[in-house]
Coordinates of C-alpha atoms in Angstrom, one line a residue:
X1 CA 0.0 0.0 0.0
X2 CA 2.8 2.4 0.8
X3 CA 4.4 1.8 -2.6
X4 CA 1.1 2.6 -4.3
X5 CA 0.9 5.9 -2.3
X6 CA 4.5 6.8 -3.2
X7 CA 3.9 6.0 -6.9
X8 CA 0.7 8.1 -6.8
X9 CA 2.7 11.0 -5.2
X10 CA 5.2 10.7 -8.0
X11 CA 2.5 11.0 -10.6
X12 CA 0.9 14.0 -8.9
X13 CA 4.2 15.9 -8.1
X14 CA 7.6 14.6 -9.0
X15 CA 10.0 11.8 -8.0
X16 CA 12.1 14.3 -6.0
X17 CA 9.2 15.8 -4.0
X18 CA 7.7 12.4 -3.3
X19 CA 11.0 10.9 -2.1
X20 CA 11.8 13.9 0.1
X21 CA 8.3 13.7 1.4
X22 CA 9.0 10.3 2.7
X23 CA 11.6 11.9 5.0
X24 CA 8.7 13.7 6.7
X25 CA 8.2 10.5 8.7
X26 CA 11.0 11.7 10.9
X27 CA 9.4 14.9 12.3
X28 CA 6.0 13.2 12.3
X29 CA 7.3 10.4 14.5
X30 CA 8.8 13.0 16.7
X31 CA 5.5 14.8 17.1
X32 CA 3.7 11.5 17.7
X33 CA 6.1 10.5 20.4
X34 CA 5.4 13.8 22.2
X35 CA 1.6 13.4 21.7
X36 CA 1.7 9.9 23.2
X37 CA 3.5 11.1 26.3
X38 CA 7.1 10.0 25.4
X39 CA 8.2 13.6 25.1
X40 CA 10.8 13.4 27.8
X41 CA 12.5 10.6 25.9
X42 CA 12.7 12.4 22.5
X43 CA 13.0 16.1 23.4
X44 CA 16.6 16.8 22.9
X45 CA 18.3 19.6 21.0
X46 CA 19.6 17.3 18.3
X47 CA 16.1 15.8 17.8
X48 CA 14.5 19.2 17.4
X49 CA 17.2 20.5 15.1
X50 CA 17.0 17.4 13.0
X51 CA 13.2 17.6 12.6
X52 CA 13.4 21.3 11.7
X53 CA 16.1 20.5 9.1
X54 CA 13.9 17.9 7.5
X55 CA 10.9 20.3 7.4
X56 CA 12.9 23.1 6.0
X57 CA 14.4 20.9 3.3
X58 CA 11.0 19.7 2.3
X59 CA 9.8 23.3 2.0
X60 CA 12.8 24.2 -0.1
X61 CA 12.4 21.3 -2.4
X62 CA 8.7 22.2 -3.0
X63 CA 9.4 25.8 -3.6
X64 CA 12.1 24.9 -6.1
X65 CA 9.9 22.4 -7.8
X66 CA 7.1 24.9 -8.0
X67 CA 9.4 27.3 -9.8
X68 CA 10.4 24.6 -12.3
X69 CA 6.7 23.7 -12.8
X70 CA 5.9 27.3 -13.7
X71 CA 8.7 27.2 -16.3
X72 CA 7.5 23.9 -17.7
X73 CA 4.0 25.3 -18.1
X74 CA 5.3 28.4 -19.9
X75 CA 7.5 26.2 -22.2
X76 CA 4.5 24.0 -23.0
X77 CA 2.3 27.0 -23.8
X78 CA 5.0 28.4 -26.2
X79 CA 5.3 25.0 -27.9
X80 CA 1.5 24.9 -28.4
X81 CA 1.6 28.4 -29.9
X82 CA 4.4 27.4 -32.2
X83 CA 2.5 24.3 -33.3
X84 CA -0.7 26.3 -33.9
X85 CA 1.4 28.8 -36.1
X86 CA 2.9 25.9 -38.0
X87 CA -0.6 24.4 -38.7
X88 CA -1.9 27.7 -39.8
X89 CA 1.0 28.2 -42.2
X90 CA 0.6 24.7 -43.5
X91 CA -3.1 25.2 -44.2
X92 CA -2.4 28.3 -46.3

């Protein structure tokens, strides 16, 4: 089931975003331990810094991927316009 969800995430986003998203299990596990009352076992400076690094990395990957997606959309639109121009010229 987890492989299916990962493959679905790849289809909806990209392989990079989906794979980095798997790393979010680290901060989620950290939060779940705190919620279940095991906070004193996991609250350490290293744990908090590590969880924050994973979250920040995920945000940076998504922001970077979003910029690339905008560029891809613009490129596709330009290609469609060029194809339309070529078809118009061929029809004349």
